[in-house]
Amino acid sequence: MGKASAASPRRHPPAAGRTPRSPVPPTRPDITGQTALYGVLGDPVSHSLSPVFWNAGFRALGLDAVYVPFHVPAGRLAEALAGLGALGVRGVNVTLPHKEAAARLCTTLEPPADDLQAVNTIRLGPDGALHGANTDGPAMYRLLTSLWHPVGKGAPLPLAERGYRAALRGGEGGTLPTSSRSVGKGIPAVPPGPVLLLGAGGAARAVLWSLFQAGATVIYWANRTAHRLVCPWSAERTQVRPVPWESQALNEVMVESTLIINATSLGWRAEDRLPVLTAAPGPGQTWLDLVYHPASPLQQAARAAGARVIDGLDLLLGQGAAAFTLLTGHPAPLAAMRRALRRHLAGRSRA
Amino acid sequence: MGKASAASPRRHPPAAGRTPRSPVPPTRPDITGQTALYGVLGDPVSHSLSPVFWNAGFRALGLDAVYVPFHVPAGRLAEALAGLGALGVRGVNVTLPHKEAAARLCTTLEPPADDLQAVNTIRLGPDGALHGANTDGPAMYRLLTSLWHPVGKGAPLPLAERGYRAALRGGEGGTLPTSSRSVGKGIPAVPPGPVLLLGAGGAARAVLWSLFQAGATVIYWANRTAHRLVCPWSAERTQVRPVPWESQALNEVMVESTLIINATSLGWRAEDRLPVLTAAPGPGQTWLDLVYHPASPLQQAARAAGARVIDGLDLLLGQGAAAFTLLTGHPAPLAAMRRALRRHLAGRSRA
């Protein structure tokens, strides 16, 4: 403890631009009166993994900062956001069910939060201003382009270059984690064929936006309640085709799709099934799942049938890394953050 | 990390009544989405030592909780307090300059916060109610009675027994730290002679209240600005005698007093002097100082002249231990908290 103090952990704000890795070893400095404060707002928030990998990031960089969970009931978001500024909190992430309401309460919205009308990151200005951003969309966009374009070839930007690109420089070396892991050596890039998107909630909306950004050609879109299938975006090269939530229609488009994206919450529980899909995707197809529960029965079925499965862990890290950079000004130490996350999940499944 | 999760740190709220010491070793469990949140509100808050010994207390008990600093500007206290409830914070301490304003904003005031019209501890109700308490007064009261009455003899309560006594059961074994350390074997109790109190701010007010509670007979009271010497309490056996802030008068009452209490902020800086006091207290006298800077020139002068010196560290721990119990329901692990504090201060003075 005395040692940590004597080692003088870095203070915020950091110097402008890229900062070299700290020589401070990854110890856990004490929280003192000077420790900078970050957190995540949600209801529930108890399931959030963000505190685990954010604090691992602070430790790896030797930053004198801490990231805590704020349990905010739906009706009290405005009070909570006003309180954050008064309490000296530097910045927060926002998770369910607050992402859309937070976008309405922010002072400014940085692209693509305006396009998405959803915010997962808020930077508190010294004047109490709330600067909203969205790193969910860019993280998904990055994952999609890494699937569709081999590493190093570069991905064309089908829509106008936007400010959110800054948020993409979240990771070490300027890349998000998905590019290196999802398209490794010997793994072919997924051809940009038809995509089947399941779900129409806030997460599915960010996926849909990313599919437009990444230049998808055909998007089949299905949801249990069909009236939610309203797409606010349009582009010449991209067709969105609503699909009824019934067995024959869904199975037909599933077989045709090279990429199936599960943006529903199905898969968190061992008993979760998708009875409308009678077959699982097979070889040559990719099952991209926003759920990161390793025992998801949907992911297990896809894997067993020979499909490539990508779970939500890299997306979680991707949005987190971009938010880390946005709020702290430091490149996110991704390796340390991923390590902490995997260790935590392994410990939890043992418990 | 995985280990900490697997070890299942205790969750709040604790079982009713005294809880046995946890068998969990004093590791630092990860902050997760389930970690309970506490903190301290102040401006400045960077000097606060509360995060250091509160978090040491959580670790010693294996509680899944964290205590963070909230920097709250004077004009934004109401927003900050409203935000705390909305953000799911369980409870906070309040420090300068907010103690009096917080008392006005609380939903309920537990004695003696009502008497003192100052709050240093707020428990957040599930309904967002703010329950204000004051553990500064009781901690000082406890210290005074430990000085005036040998351990084990018990101290008579000159005023009606009050609810604040519950807060006094903050320490291990039901006692605050001051009783064991300040009146050790072979150290005679201070006879309840005249007391000289220096200062008239919020801290001095809590001291004055405690002197009434502990049955002081004569209180000499001096402050640089005399118009602040207004005492809201009265008791038959206690006389408060204002003393002019000038050399002859102050030196006369100082010589006569068995206990001199410095409740000014003098002593924090190496150049701090009290030129109106030409002599230091000597043998048979006690210099009780709310400052806990080990290099305070006032304390050094008193020590050199042969007086017994008690610094503010035990008071800091005493109010903290009582608040810890009030907010968490657990007896405060004082030894671990004091150890962390001393180690931190030693590290800071080396840095």
mmCIF file of C-alpha atoms in Angstrom, chain A residues 3-347:
data_model
loop_
_atom_site.group_PDB
_atom_site.id
_atom_site.type_symbol
_atom_site.label_atom_id
_atom_site.label_comp_id
_atom_site.label_asym_id
_atom_site.label_seq_id
_atom_site.Cartn_x
_atom_site.Cartn_y
_atom_site.Cartn_z
ATOM 1 C CA LYS A 3 4.626 1.066 -1.957
ATOM 2 C CA ALA A 4 1.790 1.800 -4.337
ATOM 3 C CA SER A 5 1.647 5.355 -3.031
ATOM 4 C CA ALA A 6 5.368 5.778 -3.296
ATOM 5 C CA ALA A 7 5.271 4.475 -6.858
ATOM 6 C CA SER A 8 3.087 7.484 -7.752
ATOM 7 C CA PRO A 9 0.436 6.021 -10.036
ATOM 8 C CA ARG A 10 -0.344 8.244 -13.000
ATOM 9 C CA ARG A 11 -2.843 11.017 -12.542
ATOM 10 C CA HIS A 12 -5.500 12.074 -15.001
ATOM 11 C CA PRO A 13 -5.722 13.690 -17.444
ATOM 12 C CA PRO A 14 -3.013 11.968 -19.455
ATOM 13 C CA ALA A 15 -0.668 13.803 -21.765
ATOM 14 C CA ALA A 16 -2.121 14.426 -25.211
ATOM 15 C CA GLY A 17 -1.644 11.785 -27.879
ATOM 16 C CA ARG A 18 -0.414 8.217 -27.543
ATOM 17 C CA THR A 19 1.143 7.472 -24.192
ATOM 18 C CA PRO A 20 3.835 4.830 -23.878
ATOM 19 C CA ARG A 21 3.112 1.846 -21.667
ATOM 20 C CA SER A 22 3.712 2.608 -18.025
ATOM 21 C CA PRO A 23 6.754 1.023 -16.390
ATOM 22 C CA VAL A 24 4.612 0.520 -13.260
ATOM 23 C CA PRO A 25 3.945 -3.190 -12.734
ATOM 24 C CA PRO A 26 0.293 -4.289 -12.790
ATOM 25 C CA THR A 27 -0.272 -3.984 -9.051
ATOM 26 C CA ARG A 28 -3.503 -2.651 -7.609
ATOM 27 C CA PRO A 29 -2.845 0.793 -6.196
ATOM 28 C CA ASP A 30 -4.994 1.850 -3.270
ATOM 29 C CA ILE A 31 -8.040 3.955 -3.872
ATOM 30 C CA THR A 32 -7.272 7.370 -2.390
ATOM 31 C CA GLY A 33 -8.974 10.748 -2.387
ATOM 32 C CA GLN A 34 -7.320 11.457 -5.735
ATOM 33 C CA THR A 35 -8.503 8.358 -7.578
ATOM 34 C CA ALA A 36 -10.447 9.161 -10.774
ATOM 35 C CA LEU A 37 -13.918 7.671 -10.931
ATOM 36 C CA TYR A 38 -15.651 5.819 -13.789
ATOM 37 C CA GLY A 39 -18.547 3.374 -13.877
ATOM 38 C CA VAL A 40 -21.437 1.702 -15.635
ATOM 39 C CA LEU A 41 -25.156 2.510 -15.295
ATOM 40 C CA GLY A 42 -27.661 -0.313 -15.718
ATOM 41 C CA ASP A 43 -30.667 -2.137 -14.308
ATOM 42 C CA PRO A 44 -29.770 -4.795 -13.521
ATOM 43 C CA VAL A 45 -26.074 -4.007 -13.363
ATOM 44 C CA SER A 46 -25.023 -7.002 -11.272
ATOM 45 C CA HIS A 47 -24.308 -9.110 -14.374
ATOM 46 C CA SER A 48 -22.047 -6.455 -15.949
ATOM 47 C CA LEU A 49 -18.510 -7.583 -16.747
ATOM 48 C CA SER A 50 -17.282 -4.065 -17.472
ATOM 49 C CA PRO A 51 -15.878 -3.425 -13.954
ATOM 50 C CA VAL A 52 -13.709 -6.527 -14.308
ATOM 51 C CA PHE A 53 -11.933 -5.600 -17.524
ATOM 52 C CA TRP A 54 -11.898 -1.816 -17.027
ATOM 53 C CA ASN A 55 -10.156 -2.137 -13.664
ATOM 54 C CA ALA A 56 -7.747 -4.648 -15.199
ATOM 55 C CA GLY A 57 -7.010 -1.994 -17.828
ATOM 56 C CA PHE A 58 -6.328 0.659 -15.183
ATOM 57 C CA ARG A 59 -4.004 -1.703 -13.332
ATOM 58 C CA ALA A 60 -2.124 -2.660 -16.476
ATOM 59 C CA LEU A 61 -1.472 1.007 -17.279
ATOM 60 C CA GLY A 62 -0.823 2.023 -13.669
ATOM 61 C CA LEU A 63 -3.651 4.572 -13.804
ATOM 62 C CA ASP A 64 -5.010 5.926 -10.518
ATOM 63 C CA ALA A 65 -8.634 5.259 -11.439
ATOM 64 C CA VAL A 66 -11.468 2.927 -10.485
ATOM 65 C CA TYR A 67 -14.576 1.693 -12.334
ATOM 66 C CA VAL A 68 -17.684 0.828 -10.310
ATOM 67 C CA PRO A 69 -21.231 -0.445 -10.937
ATOM 68 C CA PHE A 70 -24.122 2.022 -10.547
ATOM 69 C CA HIS A 71 -27.527 0.389 -10.187
ATOM 70 C CA VAL A 72 -29.934 2.912 -11.762
ATOM 71 C CA PRO A 73 -33.679 2.101 -11.933
ATOM 72 C CA ALA A 74 -35.355 3.039 -15.222
ATOM 73 C CA GLY A 75 -37.335 5.961 -13.801
ATOM 74 C CA ARG A 76 -34.307 7.638 -12.196
ATOM 75 C CA LEU A 77 -31.891 8.005 -15.113
ATOM 76 C CA ALA A 78 -32.180 11.804 -15.341
ATOM 77 C CA GLU A 79 -31.413 12.200 -11.617
ATOM 78 C CA ALA A 80 -28.546 9.751 -11.903
ATOM 79 C CA LEU A 81 -26.980 11.590 -14.852
ATOM 80 C CA ALA A 82 -27.326 14.971 -13.123
ATOM 81 C CA GLY A 83 -25.747 13.415 -10.049
ATOM 82 C CA LEU A 84 -22.736 12.057 -11.955
ATOM 83 C CA GLY A 85 -21.539 15.542 -12.822
ATOM 84 C CA ALA A 86 -22.098 16.829 -9.291
ATOM 85 C CA LEU A 87 -20.238 13.805 -7.880
ATOM 86 C CA GLY A 88 -17.141 14.350 -10.001
ATOM 87 C CA VAL A 89 -17.450 11.124 -12.016
ATOM 88 C CA ARG A 90 -15.270 11.411 -15.163
ATOM 89 C CA GLY A 91 -17.259 9.197 -17.487
ATOM 90 C CA VAL A 92 -19.563 6.200 -17.631
ATOM 91 C CA ASN A 93 -20.825 3.406 -19.773
ATOM 92 C CA VAL A 94 -24.555 2.949 -20.144
ATOM 93 C CA THR A 95 -26.168 -0.449 -20.515
ATOM 94 C CA LEU A 96 -29.708 -1.867 -20.627
ATOM 95 C CA PRO A 97 -32.324 -0.463 -20.343
ATOM 96 C CA HIS A 98 -30.886 3.064 -20.513
ATOM 97 C CA LYS A 99 -29.139 3.392 -23.895
ATOM 98 C CA GLU A 100 -31.978 5.104 -25.774
ATOM 99 C CA ALA A 101 -33.121 7.308 -22.868
ATOM 100 C CA ALA A 102 -29.520 8.386 -22.248
ATOM 101 C CA ALA A 103 -29.248 9.543 -25.873
ATOM 102 C CA ARG A 104 -32.225 11.846 -25.278
ATOM 103 C CA LEU A 105 -30.659 13.277 -22.098
ATOM 104 C CA CYS A 106 -27.159 13.990 -23.434
ATOM 105 C CA THR A 107 -25.995 17.537 -24.163
ATOM 106 C CA THR A 108 -24.165 16.466 -27.322
ATOM 107 C CA LEU A 109 -24.169 13.256 -29.377
ATOM 108 C CA GLU A 110 -21.023 12.225 -31.186
ATOM 109 C CA PRO A 111 -21.549 10.146 -34.363
ATOM 110 C CA PRO A 112 -22.723 7.437 -34.616
ATOM 111 C CA ALA A 113 -24.723 7.906 -31.379
ATOM 112 C CA ASP A 114 -26.918 10.397 -33.246
ATOM 113 C CA ASP A 115 -27.594 7.943 -36.070
ATOM 114 C CA LEU A 116 -28.259 5.121 -33.622
ATOM 115 C CA GLN A 117 -30.189 7.280 -31.146
ATOM 116 C CA ALA A 118 -28.480 5.169 -28.504
ATOM 117 C CA VAL A 119 -25.571 5.899 -26.188
ATOM 118 C CA ASN A 120 -23.304 3.427 -24.407
ATOM 119 C CA THR A 121 -20.602 5.899 -23.332
ATOM 120 C CA ILE A 122 -20.895 9.337 -21.698
ATOM 121 C CA ARG A 123 -18.016 11.699 -21.071
ATOM 122 C CA LEU A 124 -18.727 14.268 -18.337
ATOM 123 C CA GLY A 125 -17.584 17.778 -19.219
ATOM 124 C CA PRO A 126 -16.095 20.018 -16.501
ATOM 125 C CA ASP A 127 -19.226 22.165 -16.875
ATOM 126 C CA GLY A 128 -21.500 19.175 -16.222
ATOM 127 C CA ALA A 129 -22.226 18.656 -19.928
ATOM 128 C CA LEU A 130 -23.005 15.071 -20.988
ATOM 129 C CA HIS A 131 -21.213 14.075 -24.186
ATOM 130 C CA GLY A 132 -22.817 10.901 -25.521
ATOM 131 C CA ALA A 133 -21.069 8.402 -27.762
ATOM 132 C CA ASN A 134 -21.744 4.917 -29.088
ATOM 133 C CA THR A 135 -18.978 2.346 -29.380
ATOM 134 C CA ASP A 136 -21.298 -0.663 -29.815
ATOM 135 C CA GLY A 137 -21.908 0.140 -33.477
ATOM 136 C CA PRO A 138 -18.246 0.740 -34.364
ATOM 137 C CA ALA A 139 -17.150 -2.433 -32.539
ATOM 138 C CA MET A 140 -19.670 -4.490 -34.513
ATOM 139 C CA TYR A 141 -18.694 -2.714 -37.732
ATOM 140 C CA ARG A 142 -15.083 -3.562 -37.085
ATOM 141 C CA LEU A 143 -15.928 -7.207 -36.484
ATOM 142 C CA LEU A 144 -17.981 -7.412 -39.678
ATOM 143 C CA THR A 145 -15.307 -5.857 -41.859
ATOM 144 C CA SER A 146 -12.707 -8.168 -40.328
ATOM 145 C CA LEU A 147 -14.925 -11.093 -41.329
ATOM 146 C CA TRP A 148 -15.423 -9.825 -44.861
ATOM 147 C CA HIS A 149 -11.949 -8.547 -45.649
ATOM 148 C CA PRO A 150 -8.651 -10.299 -44.932
ATOM 149 C CA VAL A 151 -6.434 -8.463 -42.465
ATOM 150 C CA GLY A 152 -4.245 -5.856 -44.098
ATOM 151 C CA LYS A 153 -6.371 -5.459 -47.208
ATOM 152 C CA GLY A 154 -8.369 -2.641 -45.651
ATOM 153 C CA ALA A 155 -12.117 -2.284 -45.696
ATOM 154 C CA PRO A 156 -13.851 0.221 -47.954
ATOM 155 C CA LEU A 157 -16.175 2.581 -46.112
ATOM 156 C CA PRO A 158 -19.479 2.457 -47.978
ATOM 157 C CA LEU A 159 -20.914 5.481 -46.180
ATOM 158 C CA ALA A 160 -19.201 8.789 -45.576
ATOM 159 C CA GLU A 161 -16.267 8.626 -43.196
ATOM 160 C CA ARG A 162 -17.463 9.659 -39.760
ATOM 161 C CA GLY A 163 -16.218 10.852 -36.431
ATOM 162 C CA TYR A 164 -16.790 7.458 -34.888
ATOM 163 C CA ARG A 165 -13.629 6.252 -36.578
ATOM 164 C CA ALA A 166 -11.704 7.924 -33.780
ATOM 165 C CA ALA A 167 -13.401 5.567 -31.364
ATOM 166 C CA LEU A 168 -12.189 2.626 -33.418
ATOM 167 C CA ARG A 169 -8.626 3.415 -32.504
ATOM 168 C CA GLY A 170 -9.320 1.878 -29.132
ATOM 169 C CA GLY A 171 -6.928 -1.018 -29.150
ATOM 170 C CA GLU A 172 -3.202 -1.452 -29.011
ATOM 171 C CA GLY A 173 -1.668 -0.644 -32.354
ATOM 172 C CA GLY A 174 -4.820 1.123 -33.424
ATOM 173 C CA THR A 175 -6.941 -1.976 -34.017
ATOM 174 C CA LEU A 176 -9.799 -3.560 -32.161
ATOM 175 C CA PRO A 177 -9.325 -7.091 -30.888
ATOM 176 C CA THR A 178 -11.686 -8.696 -33.328
ATOM 177 C CA SER A 179 -9.481 -8.313 -36.378
ATOM 178 C CA SER A 180 -6.632 -10.411 -35.073
ATOM 179 C CA ARG A 181 -8.660 -13.156 -33.450
ATOM 180 C CA SER A 182 -11.603 -13.577 -35.777
ATOM 181 C CA VAL A 183 -9.581 -13.692 -38.975
ATOM 182 C CA GLY A 184 -6.462 -15.565 -38.035
ATOM 183 C CA LYS A 185 -3.994 -17.272 -40.331
ATOM 184 C CA GLY A 186 -5.576 -19.974 -42.431
ATOM 185 C CA ILE A 187 -9.126 -18.899 -41.650
ATOM 186 C CA PRO A 188 -10.740 -17.599 -44.830
ATOM 187 C CA ALA A 189 -12.656 -14.338 -44.732
ATOM 188 C CA VAL A 190 -16.416 -14.775 -44.835
ATOM 189 C CA PRO A 191 -17.720 -13.793 -48.282
ATOM 190 C CA PRO A 192 -20.204 -10.932 -48.013
ATOM 191 C CA GLY A 193 -23.243 -13.045 -48.869
ATOM 192 C CA PRO A 194 -26.735 -12.703 -47.399
ATOM 193 C CA VAL A 195 -26.982 -12.095 -43.664
ATOM 194 C CA LEU A 196 -29.752 -13.309 -41.359
ATOM 195 C CA LEU A 197 -30.305 -11.039 -38.367
ATOM 196 C CA LEU A 198 -32.405 -12.353 -35.477
ATOM 197 C CA GLY A 199 -33.832 -9.819 -33.030
ATOM 198 C CA ALA A 200 -35.013 -6.194 -33.137
ATOM 199 C CA GLY A 201 -34.015 -4.680 -29.776
ATOM 200 C CA GLY A 202 -31.338 -2.087 -29.071
ATOM 201 C CA ALA A 203 -28.484 -4.512 -29.734
ATOM 202 C CA ALA A 204 -30.018 -5.642 -33.043
ATOM 203 C CA ARG A 205 -30.361 -2.011 -34.045
ATOM 204 C CA ALA A 206 -26.612 -1.460 -33.597
ATOM 205 C CA VAL A 207 -25.977 -4.608 -35.664
ATOM 206 C CA LEU A 208 -28.283 -3.385 -38.425
ATOM 207 C CA TRP A 209 -26.508 -0.023 -38.516
ATOM 208 C CA SER A 210 -23.157 -1.801 -38.743
ATOM 209 C CA LEU A 211 -24.374 -3.993 -41.594
ATOM 210 C CA PHE A 212 -25.256 -0.861 -43.556
ATOM 211 C CA GLN A 213 -21.881 0.693 -42.711
ATOM 212 C CA ALA A 214 -20.008 -2.434 -43.767
ATOM 213 C CA GLY A 215 -21.827 -2.624 -47.081
ATOM 214 C CA ALA A 216 -23.998 -5.718 -46.625
ATOM 215 C CA THR A 217 -26.029 -6.518 -49.744
ATOM 216 C CA VAL A 218 -28.953 -8.596 -48.459
ATOM 217 C CA ILE A 219 -30.136 -8.553 -44.837
ATOM 218 C CA TYR A 220 -32.861 -10.998 -43.848
ATOM 219 C CA TRP A 221 -34.402 -9.711 -40.665
ATOM 220 C CA ALA A 222 -36.644 -11.652 -38.310
ATOM 221 C CA ASN A 223 -38.126 -10.997 -34.897
ATOM 222 C CA ARG A 224 -40.744 -12.704 -32.785
ATOM 223 C CA THR A 225 -42.870 -9.534 -32.849
ATOM 224 C CA ALA A 226 -42.893 -8.452 -36.496
ATOM 225 C CA HIS A 227 -44.037 -4.863 -35.944
ATOM 226 C CA ARG A 228 -40.615 -3.992 -34.508
ATOM 227 C CA LEU A 229 -38.943 -4.679 -37.878
ATOM 228 C CA VAL A 230 -38.700 -1.003 -38.833
ATOM 229 C CA CYS A 231 -35.393 0.007 -40.389
ATOM 230 C CA PRO A 232 -34.490 3.720 -40.152
ATOM 231 C CA TRP A 233 -31.624 3.484 -42.658
ATOM 232 C CA SER A 234 -31.453 2.930 -46.394
ATOM 233 C CA ALA A 235 -28.643 2.535 -48.931
ATOM 234 C CA GLU A 236 -28.610 1.715 -52.606
ATOM 235 C CA ARG A 237 -26.569 -1.470 -52.304
ATOM 236 C CA THR A 238 -28.317 -2.822 -49.182
ATOM 237 C CA GLN A 239 -31.699 -4.566 -49.142
ATOM 238 C CA VAL A 240 -33.465 -5.296 -45.863
ATOM 239 C CA ARG A 241 -35.979 -8.131 -46.234
ATOM 240 C CA PRO A 242 -38.269 -8.820 -43.269
ATOM 241 C CA VAL A 243 -38.838 -12.538 -42.713
ATOM 242 C CA PRO A 244 -41.815 -13.996 -40.823
ATOM 243 C CA TRP A 245 -40.983 -15.674 -37.502
ATOM 244 C CA GLU A 246 -42.079 -19.119 -38.662
ATOM 245 C CA SER A 247 -40.250 -22.298 -39.436
ATOM 246 C CA GLN A 248 -40.323 -22.702 -43.210
ATOM 247 C CA ALA A 249 -39.459 -19.113 -44.097
ATOM 248 C CA LEU A 250 -36.689 -18.845 -41.484
ATOM 249 C CA ASN A 251 -35.076 -22.152 -42.428
ATOM 250 C CA GLU A 252 -35.025 -21.180 -46.107
ATOM 251 C CA VAL A 253 -33.168 -17.896 -45.547
ATOM 252 C CA MET A 254 -30.917 -19.460 -42.918
ATOM 253 C CA VAL A 255 -29.621 -22.032 -45.399
ATOM 254 C CA GLU A 256 -28.954 -19.272 -47.909
ATOM 255 C CA SER A 257 -27.104 -16.950 -45.479
ATOM 256 C CA THR A 258 -23.332 -16.981 -45.000
ATOM 257 C CA LEU A 259 -23.644 -15.115 -41.712
ATOM 258 C CA ILE A 260 -26.347 -15.581 -39.062
ATOM 259 C CA ILE A 261 -26.366 -13.051 -36.241
ATOM 260 C CA ASN A 262 -28.189 -13.773 -32.999
ATOM 261 C CA ALA A 263 -29.072 -10.413 -31.441
ATOM 262 C CA THR A 264 -31.844 -11.859 -29.268
ATOM 263 C CA SER A 265 -31.176 -12.749 -25.644
ATOM 264 C CA LEU A 266 -31.650 -16.447 -26.426
ATOM 265 C CA GLY A 267 -28.691 -18.524 -25.307
ATOM 266 C CA TRP A 268 -28.096 -17.159 -21.823
ATOM 267 C CA ARG A 269 -29.999 -20.026 -20.230
ATOM 268 C CA ALA A 270 -29.310 -23.722 -20.719
ATOM 269 C CA GLU A 271 -32.934 -24.334 -21.730
ATOM 270 C CA ASP A 272 -32.953 -21.632 -24.456
ATOM 271 C CA ARG A 273 -33.992 -23.002 -27.855
ATOM 272 C CA LEU A 274 -35.004 -21.533 -31.217
ATOM 273 C CA PRO A 275 -37.757 -23.990 -32.187
ATOM 274 C CA VAL A 276 -38.523 -22.051 -35.376
ATOM 275 C CA LEU A 277 -35.075 -23.026 -36.685
ATOM 276 C CA THR A 278 -35.239 -26.788 -37.226
ATOM 277 C CA ALA A 279 -31.679 -27.016 -38.604
ATOM 278 C CA ALA A 280 -28.453 -25.460 -37.358
ATOM 279 C CA PRO A 281 -26.083 -23.593 -39.701
ATOM 280 C CA GLY A 282 -23.327 -25.837 -41.048
ATOM 281 C CA PRO A 283 -19.905 -25.716 -42.742
ATOM 282 C CA GLY A 284 -19.254 -22.517 -44.687
ATOM 283 C CA GLN A 285 -21.588 -20.563 -42.440
ATOM 284 C CA THR A 286 -20.780 -18.301 -39.492
ATOM 285 C CA TRP A 287 -22.932 -18.017 -36.361
ATOM 286 C CA LEU A 288 -22.174 -14.660 -34.760
ATOM 287 C CA ASP A 289 -23.748 -14.433 -31.338
ATOM 288 C CA LEU A 290 -24.042 -11.385 -29.082
ATOM 289 C CA VAL A 291 -24.423 -13.778 -26.156
ATOM 290 C CA TYR A 292 -21.068 -14.657 -24.591
ATOM 291 C CA HIS A 293 -22.198 -17.474 -22.339
ATOM 292 C CA PRO A 294 -19.855 -20.337 -23.275
ATOM 293 C CA ALA A 295 -22.599 -22.916 -22.661
ATOM 294 C CA SER A 296 -25.195 -21.301 -24.964
ATOM 295 C CA PRO A 297 -27.160 -24.226 -26.469
ATOM 296 C CA LEU A 298 -27.596 -22.259 -29.723
ATOM 297 C CA GLN A 299 -23.848 -21.839 -30.115
ATOM 298 C CA GLN A 300 -23.242 -25.473 -29.205
ATOM 299 C CA ALA A 301 -25.725 -26.644 -31.849
ATOM 300 C CA ALA A 302 -24.118 -24.455 -34.534
ATOM 301 C CA ARG A 303 -20.649 -25.646 -33.573
ATOM 302 C CA ALA A 304 -21.765 -29.288 -33.615
ATOM 303 C CA ALA A 305 -23.228 -28.823 -37.096
ATOM 304 C CA GLY A 306 -19.877 -27.561 -38.403
ATOM 305 C CA ALA A 307 -20.505 -23.810 -38.486
ATOM 306 C CA ARG A 308 -17.933 -21.321 -37.338
ATOM 307 C CA VAL A 309 -19.097 -19.686 -34.089
ATOM 308 C CA ILE A 310 -18.052 -16.268 -32.814
ATOM 309 C CA ASP A 311 -19.416 -15.351 -29.401
ATOM 310 C CA GLY A 312 -20.038 -11.905 -27.944
ATOM 311 C CA LEU A 313 -16.895 -11.638 -25.844
ATOM 312 C CA ASP A 314 -14.837 -9.825 -28.467
ATOM 313 C CA LEU A 315 -17.683 -7.415 -29.116
ATOM 314 C CA LEU A 316 -17.907 -6.726 -25.401
ATOM 315 C CA LEU A 317 -14.170 -6.069 -25.307
ATOM 316 C CA GLY A 318 -14.295 -4.081 -28.538
ATOM 317 C CA GLN A 319 -16.927 -1.625 -27.331
ATOM 318 C CA GLY A 320 -15.163 -1.468 -23.952
ATOM 319 C CA ALA A 321 -11.749 -0.760 -25.439
ATOM 320 C CA ALA A 322 -13.111 2.047 -27.611
ATOM 321 C CA ALA A 323 -14.941 3.548 -24.611
ATOM 322 C CA PHE A 324 -11.775 3.227 -22.483
ATOM 323 C CA THR A 325 -9.837 5.292 -25.016
ATOM 324 C CA LEU A 326 -12.656 7.802 -25.409
ATOM 325 C CA LEU A 327 -12.946 8.407 -21.651
ATOM 326 C CA THR A 328 -9.337 8.103 -20.457
ATOM 327 C CA GLY A 329 -7.372 9.202 -23.520
ATOM 328 C CA HIS A 330 -5.214 6.077 -23.239
ATOM 329 C CA PRO A 331 -5.015 3.175 -25.705
ATOM 330 C CA ALA A 332 -6.773 0.234 -24.072
ATOM 331 C CA PRO A 333 -4.426 -2.554 -22.876
ATOM 332 C CA LEU A 334 -6.487 -5.225 -24.602
ATOM 333 C CA ALA A 335 -4.423 -8.256 -23.736
ATOM 334 C CA ALA A 336 -4.674 -7.518 -20.007
ATOM 335 C CA MET A 337 -8.372 -6.725 -20.272
ATOM 336 C CA ARG A 338 -9.168 -9.949 -22.144
ATOM 337 C CA ARG A 339 -7.066 -11.984 -19.713
ATOM 338 C CA ALA A 340 -8.954 -10.555 -16.724
ATOM 339 C CA LEU A 341 -12.283 -11.235 -18.399
ATOM 340 C CA ARG A 342 -11.475 -14.848 -19.255
ATOM 341 C CA ARG A 343 -10.083 -15.506 -15.791
ATOM 342 C CA HIS A 344 -13.184 -13.992 -14.221
ATOM 343 C CA LEU A 345 -15.549 -16.044 -16.383
ATOM 344 C CA ALA A 346 -13.570 -19.205 -15.698
ATOM 345 C CA GLY A 347 -13.722 -18.506 -11.952
#
